[in-house]
Amino acid sequence: MKSKNYIGKIKTITKINKDVYKLDISSALQDCKSGQFISVLCPNKTLRRPFSICDFDKENKILSILIKLKGEGTKYLSNLKENDEINFLAPMGNGFELFEDKKALLVGAGIGIAPLLFLKKEMKKKNITNYLVSGFKTEDEIIKGSDKTVVGGSVLDDIENIIKDKNIDIIYSCGPNIVLKKLSQTAKKLNIPCYVALERVMACSIGVCRGCIIKLIKNNEINNFSVCKDGPIFKGEEILWD
Ligand SMILES: Cc1cc2nc3c(=O)[nH]c(=O)nc-3n(C[C@H](O)[C@H](O)[C@H](O)COP(=O)(O)OP(=O)(O)OC[C@H]3O[C@@H](n4cnc5c(N)ncnc54)[C@H](O)[C@@H]3O)c2cc1C
Ligand code: FES
């Protein structure tokens, strides 16, 4: 589906934990898939802010995002009220690819759980076996919805055992680069495909400014790809990690 500019309305805004808010937005957006994101315009800010879609109610045309407070843009969004307007581009990016015959492990670190909650819902609809593990630094940062929640330690501490115990065929992950890099290396060692959702600071978010470029190695050739347009989902094994 081609991305367009929408003026949506805030349906509900809910405080999820100490610094995360859930925004339910009604708009004319007809469809989207997990792993895609929206790019939100904030007043007095030239650059739009990207947020993963964490749910989409197709019948009522309501999309949801989770906003973790960071700077001025996220502060503005967390202060929106019911019926306030919100200007965004959607759906952006490629989204996750689903495989109906593969047992999936979903690994989220912190706010990286956002696109995985939507992915889990899509997998449930298609009867795809899945197991979502998420990790948070402290109790008051927990975002609910996982099959297993790790607090304090690394979400990767027990990951090899989980992969083996649950006969995992494929991995999907979102979180800080260091987690995605290590998980991709583990997946490669175990010969399991691993899709990662990358986060990069974005300027245009439509593939024009070249500000979000990463390098991928495919068929022994290294080429540049943009996270906003070609991604944000990539195969971990193809990324030339920093
Ligand atoms: C594909 C994608 C999906 C994302 N999904 C989510 C999500 O579901 N929930 C969530 O809370 N955050 C998400 N982020 C991060 C979010 O976009 C930033 O936290 C947000 O833009 C910060 O804006 P700010 O004005 O509050 O912060 P500031 O630090 O004031 O932002 C200044 C500039 O840097 C950019 N920026 C700052 N931090 C980031 C970052 N981590 N990633 C990308 N750009 C950044 C901003 O867009 C802005 O242009 C996602 C980022 C990407 C690229
Ligand atoms: S943000 Fe401009 S090319 Fe990706």
PDB file of C-alpha atoms and ligand atoms in Angstrom:
ATOM      1  CA  MET A   1       0.000   0.000   0.000  1.00  0.00           C
ATOM      2  CA  LYS A   2       1.338   3.432  -0.979  1.00  0.00           C
ATOM      3  CA  SER A   3       2.016   5.791   1.922  1.00  0.00           C
ATOM      4  CA  LYS A   4      -0.064   8.961   2.175  1.00  0.00           C
ATOM      5  CA  ASN A   5      -0.533  11.932   4.445  1.00  0.00           C
ATOM      6  CA  TYR A   6      -3.379  11.517   6.955  1.00  0.00           C
ATOM      7  CA  ILE A   7      -4.951  13.847   9.490  1.00  0.00           C
ATOM      8  CA  GLY A   8      -6.131  11.498  12.235  1.00  0.00           C
ATOM      9  CA  LYS A   9      -7.886  12.114  15.524  1.00  0.00           C
ATOM     10  CA  ILE A  10      -6.782  10.909  18.937  1.00  0.00           C
ATOM     11  CA  LYS A  11      -9.382   8.393  20.068  1.00  0.00           C
ATOM     12  CA  THR A  12      -7.755   7.523  23.392  1.00  0.00           C
ATOM     13  CA  ILE A  13      -4.456   8.185  25.096  1.00  0.00           C
ATOM     14  CA  THR A  14      -3.346   5.893  27.913  1.00  0.00           C
ATOM     15  CA  LYS A  15      -0.351   6.076  30.225  1.00  0.00           C
ATOM     16  CA  ILE A  16       1.194   2.596  30.109  1.00  0.00           C
ATOM     17  CA  ASN A  17       4.059   3.102  32.544  1.00  0.00           C
ATOM     18  CA  LYS A  18       6.277   5.853  33.922  1.00  0.00           C
ATOM     19  CA  ASP A  19       7.339   7.178  30.513  1.00  0.00           C
ATOM     20  CA  VAL A  20       5.328   5.346  27.841  1.00  0.00           C
ATOM     21  CA  TYR A  21       1.958   6.395  26.409  1.00  0.00           C
ATOM     22  CA  LYS A  22      -0.344   4.523  24.034  1.00  0.00           C
ATOM     23  CA  LEU A  23      -2.077   6.603  21.394  1.00  0.00           C
ATOM     24  CA  ASP A  24      -5.116   5.165  19.590  1.00  0.00           C
ATOM     25  CA  ILE A  25      -5.667   7.179  16.423  1.00  0.00           C
ATOM     26  CA  SER A  26      -8.684   7.045  14.135  1.00  0.00           C
ATOM     27  CA  SER A  27      -8.040   8.002  10.505  1.00  0.00           C
ATOM     28  CA  ALA A  28      -8.802   7.078   6.914  1.00  0.00           C
ATOM     29  CA  LEU A  29      -5.828   4.659   6.794  1.00  0.00           C
ATOM     30  CA  GLN A  30      -7.305   1.454   5.350  1.00  0.00           C
ATOM     31  CA  ASP A  31      -4.559  -1.068   6.009  1.00  0.00           C
ATOM     32  CA  CYS A  32      -1.026  -1.652   7.265  1.00  0.00           C
ATOM     33  CA  LYS A  33       1.127  -4.491   8.543  1.00  0.00           C
ATOM     34  CA  SER A  34       3.373  -5.132  11.500  1.00  0.00           C
ATOM     35  CA  GLY A  35       6.883  -3.726  11.215  1.00  0.00           C
ATOM     36  CA  GLN A  36       5.595  -0.677   9.338  1.00  0.00           C
ATOM     37  CA  PHE A  37       5.649   2.719  10.988  1.00  0.00           C
ATOM     38  CA  ILE A  38       4.051   6.145  10.841  1.00  0.00           C
ATOM     39  CA  SER A  39       5.906   9.431  10.582  1.00  0.00           C
ATOM     40  CA  VAL A  40       4.339  12.107  12.754  1.00  0.00           C
ATOM     41  CA  LEU A  41       4.471  15.859  12.331  1.00  0.00           C
ATOM     42  CA  CYS A  42       4.980  17.773  15.594  1.00  0.00           C
ATOM     43  CA  PRO A  43       4.334  21.549  15.722  1.00  0.00           C
ATOM     44  CA  ASN A  44       7.408  23.760  15.210  1.00  0.00           C
ATOM     45  CA  LYS A  45       9.493  20.710  14.207  1.00  0.00           C
ATOM     46  CA  THR A  46      10.653  20.359  10.610  1.00  0.00           C
ATOM     47  CA  LEU A  47      11.516  16.665  10.955  1.00  0.00           C
ATOM     48  CA  ARG A  48       8.742  14.151  11.422  1.00  0.00           C
ATOM     49  CA  ARG A  49       9.049  11.579  14.245  1.00  0.00           C
ATOM     50  CA  PRO A  50       8.841   7.858  13.327  1.00  0.00           C
ATOM     51  CA  PHE A  51       6.824   5.400  15.490  1.00  0.00           C
ATOM     52  CA  SER A  52       6.148   1.696  14.920  1.00  0.00           C
ATOM     53  CA  ILE A  53       2.532   0.671  14.532  1.00  0.00           C
ATOM     54  CA  CYS A  54       1.805  -1.496  17.602  1.00  0.00           C
ATOM     55  CA  ASP A  55      -1.791  -2.374  16.642  1.00  0.00           C
ATOM     56  CA  PHE A  56      -4.336  -1.821  13.892  1.00  0.00           C
ATOM     57  CA  ASP A  57      -8.091  -2.337  14.238  1.00  0.00           C
ATOM     58  CA  LYS A  58      -9.049  -2.719  10.575  1.00  0.00           C
ATOM     59  CA  GLU A  59     -12.795  -2.710  11.176  1.00  0.00           C
ATOM     60  CA  ASN A  60     -12.813   0.602  13.053  1.00  0.00           C
ATOM     61  CA  LYS A  61      -9.742   2.051  11.276  1.00  0.00           C
ATOM     62  CA  ILE A  62      -7.874   2.716  14.495  1.00  0.00           C
ATOM     63  CA  LEU A  63      -4.093   2.437  14.616  1.00  0.00           C
ATOM     64  CA  SER A  64      -2.069   2.471  17.810  1.00  0.00           C
ATOM     65  CA  ILE A  65       1.444   3.571  18.655  1.00  0.00           C
ATOM     66  CA  LEU A  66       3.504   3.473  21.849  1.00  0.00           C
ATOM     67  CA  ILE A  67       5.394   6.670  22.627  1.00  0.00           C
ATOM     68  CA  LYS A  68       8.361   6.618  24.977  1.00  0.00           C
ATOM     69  CA  LEU A  69       9.264  10.078  26.245  1.00  0.00           C
ATOM     70  CA  LYS A  70      12.554  11.270  24.813  1.00  0.00           C
ATOM     71  CA  GLY A  71      12.635  14.937  23.752  1.00  0.00           C
ATOM     72  CA  GLU A  72      10.255  17.700  22.711  1.00  0.00           C
ATOM     73  CA  GLY A  73       8.396  15.751  19.995  1.00  0.00           C
ATOM     74  CA  THR A  74       7.428  12.814  22.192  1.00  0.00           C
ATOM     75  CA  LYS A  75       6.537  15.212  25.036  1.00  0.00           C
ATOM     76  CA  TYR A  76       4.152  17.058  22.718  1.00  0.00           C
ATOM     77  CA  LEU A  77       2.548  13.778  21.589  1.00  0.00           C
ATOM     78  CA  SER A  78       2.127  12.513  25.162  1.00  0.00           C
ATOM     79  CA  ASN A  79       0.196  15.705  25.995  1.00  0.00           C
ATOM     80  CA  LEU A  80      -2.353  15.294  23.188  1.00  0.00           C
ATOM     81  CA  LYS A  81      -5.993  14.975  24.264  1.00  0.00           C
ATOM     82  CA  GLU A  82      -8.966  13.028  22.933  1.00  0.00           C
ATOM     83  CA  ASN A  83     -10.186  14.442  19.568  1.00  0.00           C
ATOM     84  CA  ASP A  84      -6.960  16.399  18.978  1.00  0.00           C
ATOM     85  CA  GLU A  85      -5.701  16.161  15.399  1.00  0.00           C
ATOM     86  CA  ILE A  86      -2.507  14.316  14.482  1.00  0.00           C
ATOM     87  CA  ASN A  87      -0.770  14.662  11.100  1.00  0.00           C
ATOM     88  CA  PHE A  88       1.149  11.598   9.919  1.00  0.00           C
ATOM     89  CA  LEU A  89       2.469   9.724   6.878  1.00  0.00           C
ATOM     90  CA  ALA A  90       1.491   6.035   6.714  1.00  0.00           C
ATOM     91  CA  PRO A  91       2.039   3.205   6.195  1.00  0.00           C
ATOM     92  CA  MET A  92       5.829   3.608   5.994  1.00  0.00           C
ATOM     93  CA  GLY A  93       8.464   0.939   5.386  1.00  0.00           C
ATOM     94  CA  ASN A  94       8.415  -2.700   4.351  1.00  0.00           C
ATOM     95  CA  GLY A  95       7.006  -4.549   7.392  1.00  0.00           C
ATOM     96  CA  PHE A  96       7.648  -8.096   8.617  1.00  0.00           C
ATOM     97  CA  GLU A  97       7.295 -11.104   6.346  1.00  0.00           C
ATOM     98  CA  LEU A  98       5.226 -13.945   7.841  1.00  0.00           C
ATOM     99  CA  PHE A  99       5.811 -17.652   7.264  1.00  0.00           C
ATOM    100  CA  GLU A 100       2.841 -19.847   8.141  1.00  0.00           C
ATOM    101  CA  ASP A 101       4.869 -23.047   8.674  1.00  0.00           C
ATOM    102  CA  LYS A 102       7.614 -21.646  10.918  1.00  0.00           C
ATOM    103  CA  LYS A 103       7.649 -21.495  14.736  1.00  0.00           C
ATOM    104  CA  ALA A 104       8.589 -17.942  15.583  1.00  0.00           C
ATOM    105  CA  LEU A 105      10.511 -16.378  18.434  1.00  0.00           C
ATOM    106  CA  LEU A 106       9.877 -12.661  18.946  1.00  0.00           C
ATOM    107  CA  VAL A 107      12.497 -10.780  20.965  1.00  0.00           C
ATOM    108  CA  GLY A 108      11.838  -7.225  22.130  1.00  0.00           C
ATOM    109  CA  ALA A 109      14.052  -4.970  24.208  1.00  0.00           C
ATOM    110  CA  GLY A 110      12.413  -1.978  25.878  1.00  0.00           C
ATOM    111  CA  ILE A 111      10.172   0.083  23.591  1.00  0.00           C
ATOM    112  CA  GLY A 112      11.271  -2.326  20.820  1.00  0.00           C
ATOM    113  CA  ILE A 113       8.352  -4.491  21.907  1.00  0.00           C
ATOM    114  CA  ALA A 114       5.977  -2.112  20.037  1.00  0.00           C
ATOM    115  CA  PRO A 115       6.044  -3.659  16.525  1.00  0.00           C
ATOM    116  CA  LEU A 116       6.263  -7.176  17.998  1.00  0.00           C
ATOM    117  CA  LEU A 117       2.913  -6.817  19.797  1.00  0.00           C
ATOM    118  CA  PHE A 118       1.302  -6.190  16.405  1.00  0.00           C
ATOM    119  CA  LEU A 119       3.306  -9.017  14.818  1.00  0.00           C
ATOM    120  CA  LYS A 120       2.155 -11.407  17.573  1.00  0.00           C
ATOM    121  CA  LYS A 121      -1.468 -10.460  16.910  1.00  0.00           C
ATOM    122  CA  GLU A 122      -1.087 -11.054  13.157  1.00  0.00           C
ATOM    123  CA  MET A 123       0.569 -14.427  13.843  1.00  0.00           C
ATOM    124  CA  LYS A 124      -2.265 -15.438  16.169  1.00  0.00           C
ATOM    125  CA  LYS A 125      -4.802 -14.705  13.410  1.00  0.00           C
ATOM    126  CA  LYS A 126      -2.856 -16.986  11.047  1.00  0.00           C
ATOM    127  CA  ASN A 127      -2.330 -19.692  13.696  1.00  0.00           C
ATOM    128  CA  ILE A 128       1.450 -19.247  13.581  1.00  0.00           C
ATOM    129  CA  THR A 129       3.092 -20.616  16.731  1.00  0.00           C
ATOM    130  CA  ASN A 130       4.973 -17.814  18.427  1.00  0.00           C
ATOM    131  CA  TYR A 131       6.698 -16.932  21.690  1.00  0.00           C
ATOM    132  CA  LEU A 132       7.396 -13.336  22.671  1.00  0.00           C
ATOM    133  CA  VAL A 133      10.246 -12.603  25.085  1.00  0.00           C
ATOM    134  CA  SER A 134      10.820  -9.029  26.146  1.00  0.00           C
ATOM    135  CA  GLY A 135      13.355  -7.336  28.371  1.00  0.00           C
ATOM    136  CA  PHE A 136      13.141  -4.151  30.429  1.00  0.00           C
ATOM    137  CA  LYS A 137      15.686  -2.406  32.645  1.00  0.00           C
ATOM    138  CA  THR A 138      13.331  -1.959  35.619  1.00  0.00           C
ATOM    139  CA  GLU A 139       9.877  -3.106  36.822  1.00  0.00           C
ATOM    140  CA  ASP A 140       8.340   0.300  36.159  1.00  0.00           C
ATOM    141  CA  GLU A 141       9.390   0.167  32.480  1.00  0.00           C
ATOM    142  CA  ILE A 142       7.490  -3.053  31.739  1.00  0.00           C
ATOM    143  CA  ILE A 143       5.108  -3.014  28.776  1.00  0.00           C
ATOM    144  CA  LYS A 144       2.719  -5.958  29.011  1.00  0.00           C
ATOM    145  CA  GLY A 145       1.874  -8.519  26.349  1.00  0.00           C
ATOM    146  CA  SER A 146       4.832 -10.942  26.349  1.00  0.00           C
ATOM    147  CA  ASP A 147       4.958 -14.677  27.065  1.00  0.00           C
ATOM    148  CA  LYS A 148       8.130 -14.084  29.087  1.00  0.00           C
ATOM    149  CA  THR A 149       9.395 -10.851  30.606  1.00  0.00           C
ATOM    150  CA  VAL A 150      13.000 -10.380  31.705  1.00  0.00           C
ATOM    151  CA  VAL A 151      13.666  -7.534  34.130  1.00  0.00           C
ATOM    152  CA  GLY A 152      17.158  -6.355  34.964  1.00  0.00           C
ATOM    153  CA  GLY A 153      19.283  -8.873  33.040  1.00  0.00           C
ATOM    154  CA  SER A 154      19.666  -9.091  29.277  1.00  0.00           C
ATOM    155  CA  VAL A 155      16.770 -10.402  27.201  1.00  0.00           C
ATOM    156  CA  LEU A 156      19.391 -12.544  25.430  1.00  0.00           C
ATOM    157  CA  ASP A 157      20.694 -14.331  28.561  1.00  0.00           C
ATOM    158  CA  ASP A 158      18.574 -17.459  28.090  1.00  0.00           C
ATOM    159  CA  ILE A 159      17.826 -17.075  24.391  1.00  0.00           C
ATOM    160  CA  GLU A 160      19.728 -20.099  23.057  1.00  0.00           C
ATOM    161  CA  ASN A 161      17.886 -22.405  25.478  1.00  0.00           C
ATOM    162  CA  ILE A 162      14.533 -20.942  24.442  1.00  0.00           C
ATOM    163  CA  ILE A 163      15.383 -21.389  20.752  1.00  0.00           C
ATOM    164  CA  LYS A 164      16.248 -25.051  21.350  1.00  0.00           C
ATOM    165  CA  ASP A 165      13.435 -25.860  23.829  1.00  0.00           C
ATOM    166  CA  LYS A 166      10.752 -24.388  21.595  1.00  0.00           C
ATOM    167  CA  ASN A 167      12.170 -25.688  18.307  1.00  0.00           C
ATOM    168  CA  ILE A 168      12.272 -22.189  16.893  1.00  0.00           C
ATOM    169  CA  ASP A 169      12.533 -21.871  13.076  1.00  0.00           C
ATOM    170  CA  ILE A 170      12.656 -18.096  12.730  1.00  0.00           C
ATOM    171  CA  ILE A 171      13.392 -15.024  14.860  1.00  0.00           C
ATOM    172  CA  TYR A 172      12.007 -11.472  14.736  1.00  0.00           C
ATOM    173  CA  SER A 173      13.450  -8.721  16.900  1.00  0.00           C
ATOM    174  CA  CYS A 174      13.373  -5.020  17.690  1.00  0.00           C
ATOM    175  CA  GLY A 175      15.441  -3.075  20.188  1.00  0.00           C
ATOM    176  CA  PRO A 176      18.827  -1.394  20.560  1.00  0.00           C
ATOM    177  CA  ASN A 177      21.416  -2.152  17.882  1.00  0.00           C
ATOM    178  CA  ILE A 178      23.654  -4.097  20.251  1.00  0.00           C
ATOM    179  CA  VAL A 179      20.826  -6.559  21.055  1.00  0.00           C
ATOM    180  CA  LEU A 180      19.954  -6.966  17.370  1.00  0.00           C
ATOM    181  CA  LYS A 181      23.595  -7.524  16.447  1.00  0.00           C
ATOM    182  CA  LYS A 182      24.190 -10.186  19.127  1.00  0.00           C
ATOM    183  CA  LEU A 183      20.899 -11.930  18.359  1.00  0.00           C
ATOM    184  CA  SER A 184      21.704 -11.965  14.623  1.00  0.00           C
ATOM    185  CA  GLN A 185      25.077 -13.565  15.423  1.00  0.00           C
ATOM    186  CA  THR A 186      23.410 -16.232  17.605  1.00  0.00           C
ATOM    187  CA  ALA A 187      20.821 -16.916  14.892  1.00  0.00           C
ATOM    188  CA  LYS A 188      23.553 -17.250  12.258  1.00  0.00           C
ATOM    189  CA  LYS A 189      25.459 -19.691  14.488  1.00  0.00           C
ATOM    190  CA  LEU A 190      22.296 -21.793  14.892  1.00  0.00           C
ATOM    191  CA  ASN A 191      21.424 -21.416  11.204  1.00  0.00           C
ATOM    192  CA  ILE A 192      18.066 -19.758  11.856  1.00  0.00           C
ATOM    193  CA  PRO A 193      16.812 -16.745   9.867  1.00  0.00           C
ATOM    194  CA  CYS A 194      16.527 -13.582  11.941  1.00  0.00           C
ATOM    195  CA  TYR A 195      14.611 -10.462  10.914  1.00  0.00           C
ATOM    196  CA  VAL A 196      15.438  -7.255  12.763  1.00  0.00           C
ATOM    197  CA  ALA A 197      13.601  -3.926  12.908  1.00  0.00           C
ATOM    198  CA  LEU A 198      16.240  -1.192  12.795  1.00  0.00           C
ATOM    199  CA  GLU A 199      15.948   2.236  14.368  1.00  0.00           C
ATOM    200  CA  ARG A 200      17.842   5.141  12.821  1.00  0.00           C
ATOM    201  CA  VAL A 201      17.480   8.878  13.249  1.00  0.00           C
ATOM    202  CA  MET A 202      15.390   9.889  10.240  1.00  0.00           C
ATOM    203  CA  ALA A 203      15.173  13.241   8.495  1.00  0.00           C
ATOM    204  CA  CYS A 204      12.876  12.855   5.451  1.00  0.00           C
ATOM    205  CA  SER A 205      11.622   9.280   6.231  1.00  0.00           C
ATOM    206  CA  ILE A 206      10.750   8.803   2.528  1.00  0.00           C
ATOM    207  CA  GLY A 207      14.078   7.659   1.075  1.00  0.00           C
ATOM    208  CA  VAL A 208      15.252  11.029  -0.252  1.00  0.00           C
ATOM    209  CA  CYS A 209      17.793  12.571   2.146  1.00  0.00           C
ATOM    210  CA  ARG A 210      20.015   9.455   2.452  1.00  0.00           C
ATOM    211  CA  GLY A 211      20.380  10.207   6.163  1.00  0.00           C
ATOM    212  CA  CYS A 212      19.437   6.713   7.362  1.00  0.00           C
ATOM    213  CA  ILE A 213      21.700   4.633   5.118  1.00  0.00           C
ATOM    214  CA  ILE A 214      23.037   1.234   6.198  1.00  0.00           C
ATOM    215  CA  LYS A 215      25.237  -1.234   4.356  1.00  0.00           C
ATOM    216  CA  LEU A 216      24.012  -4.710   3.450  1.00  0.00           C
ATOM    217  CA  ILE A 217      26.020  -7.571   2.021  1.00  0.00           C
ATOM    218  CA  LYS A 218      24.070  -9.645  -0.510  1.00  0.00           C
ATOM    219  CA  ASN A 219      25.595 -12.130  -2.969  1.00  0.00           C
ATOM    220  CA  ASN A 220      29.082 -11.015  -1.850  1.00  0.00           C
ATOM    221  CA  GLU A 221      28.327  -7.412  -2.840  1.00  0.00           C
ATOM    222  CA  ILE A 222      28.082  -4.506  -0.424  1.00  0.00           C
ATOM    223  CA  ASN A 223      25.425  -1.891  -1.186  1.00  0.00           C
ATOM    224  CA  ASN A 224      23.692   1.013   0.555  1.00  0.00           C
ATOM    225  CA  PHE A 225      20.058   0.767   1.638  1.00  0.00           C
ATOM    226  CA  SER A 226      17.828   3.269   3.423  1.00  0.00           C
ATOM    227  CA  VAL A 227      16.251   2.175   6.709  1.00  0.00           C
ATOM    228  CA  CYS A 228      13.129   4.297   6.102  1.00  0.00           C
ATOM    229  CA  LYS A 229      12.275   3.054   2.601  1.00  0.00           C
ATOM    230  CA  ASP A 230      14.019  -0.306   2.097  1.00  0.00           C
ATOM    231  CA  GLY A 231      13.522  -1.220   5.794  1.00  0.00           C
ATOM    232  CA  PRO A 232      13.119  -0.866   8.672  1.00  0.00           C
ATOM    233  CA  ILE A 233      13.043  -4.700   8.589  1.00  0.00           C
ATOM    234  CA  PHE A 234      16.199  -6.425   7.340  1.00  0.00           C
ATOM    235  CA  LYS A 235      17.733  -9.889   7.561  1.00  0.00           C
ATOM    236  CA  GLY A 236      20.239  -9.716  10.437  1.00  0.00           C
ATOM    237  CA  GLU A 237      22.797 -11.832   8.561  1.00  0.00           C
ATOM    238  CA  GLU A 238      22.923  -9.313   5.677  1.00  0.00           C
ATOM    239  CA  ILE A 239      23.663  -6.248   7.815  1.00  0.00           C
ATOM    240  CA  LEU A 240      27.229  -4.943   8.065  1.00  0.00           C
ATOM    241  CA  TRP A 241      27.047  -4.142  11.787  1.00  0.00           C
ATOM    242  CA  ASP A 242      29.111  -1.214  13.186  1.00  0.00           C
TER     243      ASP A 242
HETATM  244  C1  LIG B   1      11.421   2.997  12.376  1.00  0.00           C
HETATM  245  C2  LIG B   1      11.387   3.586  13.765  1.00  0.00           C
HETATM  246  C3  LIG B   1      10.403   3.175  14.646  1.00  0.00           C
HETATM  247  C4  LIG B   1      10.344   3.744  15.938  1.00  0.00           C
HETATM  248  N1  LIG B   1       9.350   3.307  16.763  1.00  0.00           N
HETATM  249  C5  LIG B   1       9.221   3.876  17.982  1.00  0.00           C
HETATM  250  C6  LIG B   1       8.147   3.476  18.843  1.00  0.00           C
HETATM  251  O1  LIG B   1       7.325   2.599  18.513  1.00  0.00           O
HETATM  252  N2  LIG B   1       8.031   4.110  20.044  1.00  0.00           N
HETATM  253  C7  LIG B   1       8.942   5.075  20.441  1.00  0.00           C
HETATM  254  O2  LIG B   1       8.778   5.626  21.549  1.00  0.00           O
HETATM  255  N3  LIG B   1       9.972   5.448  19.660  1.00  0.00           N
HETATM  256  C8  LIG B   1      10.127   4.887  18.438  1.00  0.00           C
HETATM  257  N4  LIG B   1      11.155   5.283  17.620  1.00  0.00           N
HETATM  258  C9  LIG B   1      12.071   6.327  18.125  1.00  0.00           C
HETATM  259  C10 LIG B   1      11.396   7.691  17.990  1.00  0.00           C
HETATM  260  O3  LIG B   1      11.246   8.037  16.633  1.00  0.00           O
HETATM  261  C11 LIG B   1      12.230   8.777  18.706  1.00  0.00           C
HETATM  262  O4  LIG B   1      12.302   8.482  20.073  1.00  0.00           O
HETATM  263  C12 LIG B   1      11.587  10.137  18.531  1.00  0.00           C
HETATM  264  O5  LIG B   1      11.674  10.548  17.179  1.00  0.00           O
HETATM  265  C13 LIG B   1      12.234  11.152  19.446  1.00  0.00           C
HETATM  266  O6  LIG B   1      11.681  12.418  19.165  1.00  0.00           O
HETATM  267  P1  LIG B   1      11.809  13.601  20.228  1.00  0.00           P
HETATM  268  O7  LIG B   1      11.481  14.884  19.532  1.00  0.00           O
HETATM  269  O8  LIG B   1      11.011  13.310  21.459  1.00  0.00           O
HETATM  270  O9  LIG B   1      13.328  13.516  20.662  1.00  0.00           O
HETATM  271  P2  LIG B   1      14.573  14.385  20.202  1.00  0.00           P
HETATM  272  O10 LIG B   1      15.765  13.701  20.777  1.00  0.00           O
HETATM  273  O11 LIG B   1      14.344  15.825  20.535  1.00  0.00           O
HETATM  274  O12 LIG B   1      14.598  14.237  18.633  1.00  0.00           O
HETATM  275  C14 LIG B   1      15.456  14.983  17.824  1.00  0.00           C
HETATM  276  C15 LIG B   1      15.532  14.350  16.450  1.00  0.00           C
HETATM  277  O13 LIG B   1      16.165  13.080  16.520  1.00  0.00           O
HETATM  278  C16 LIG B   1      15.294  12.047  16.063  1.00  0.00           C
HETATM  279  N5  LIG B   1      15.444  10.923  16.971  1.00  0.00           N
HETATM  280  C17 LIG B   1      15.787  10.990  18.272  1.00  0.00           C
HETATM  281  N6  LIG B   1      15.872   9.758  18.779  1.00  0.00           N
HETATM  282  C18 LIG B   1      15.591   8.893  17.786  1.00  0.00           C
HETATM  283  C19 LIG B   1      15.537   7.483  17.702  1.00  0.00           C
HETATM  284  N7  LIG B   1      15.791   6.692  18.733  1.00  0.00           N
HETATM  285  N8  LIG B   1      15.181   6.931  16.503  1.00  0.00           N
HETATM  286  C20 LIG B   1      14.932   7.702  15.456  1.00  0.00           C
HETATM  287  N9  LIG B   1      14.986   9.049  15.469  1.00  0.00           N
HETATM  288  C21 LIG B   1      15.309   9.627  16.627  1.00  0.00           C
HETATM  289  C22 LIG B   1      13.902  12.655  16.115  1.00  0.00           C
HETATM  290  O14 LIG B   1      13.018  12.044  15.153  1.00  0.00           O
HETATM  291  C23 LIG B   1      14.183  14.102  15.793  1.00  0.00           C
HETATM  292  O15 LIG B   1      14.318  14.275  14.414  1.00  0.00           O
HETATM  293  C24 LIG B   1      11.279   4.722  16.340  1.00  0.00           C
HETATM  294  C25 LIG B   1      12.274   5.129  15.449  1.00  0.00           C
HETATM  295  C26 LIG B   1      12.352   4.570  14.188  1.00  0.00           C
HETATM  296  C27 LIG B   1      13.418   5.006  13.234  1.00  0.00           C
HETATM  297  S1  FES B   2      15.373   9.412   6.465  1.00  0.00           S
HETATM  298 FE1  FES B   2      15.785  10.320   4.539  1.00  0.00          FE
HETATM  299  S2  FES B   2      16.442   8.613   3.359  1.00  0.00           S
HETATM  300 FE2  FES B   2      15.762   7.719   5.215  1.00  0.00          FE
END
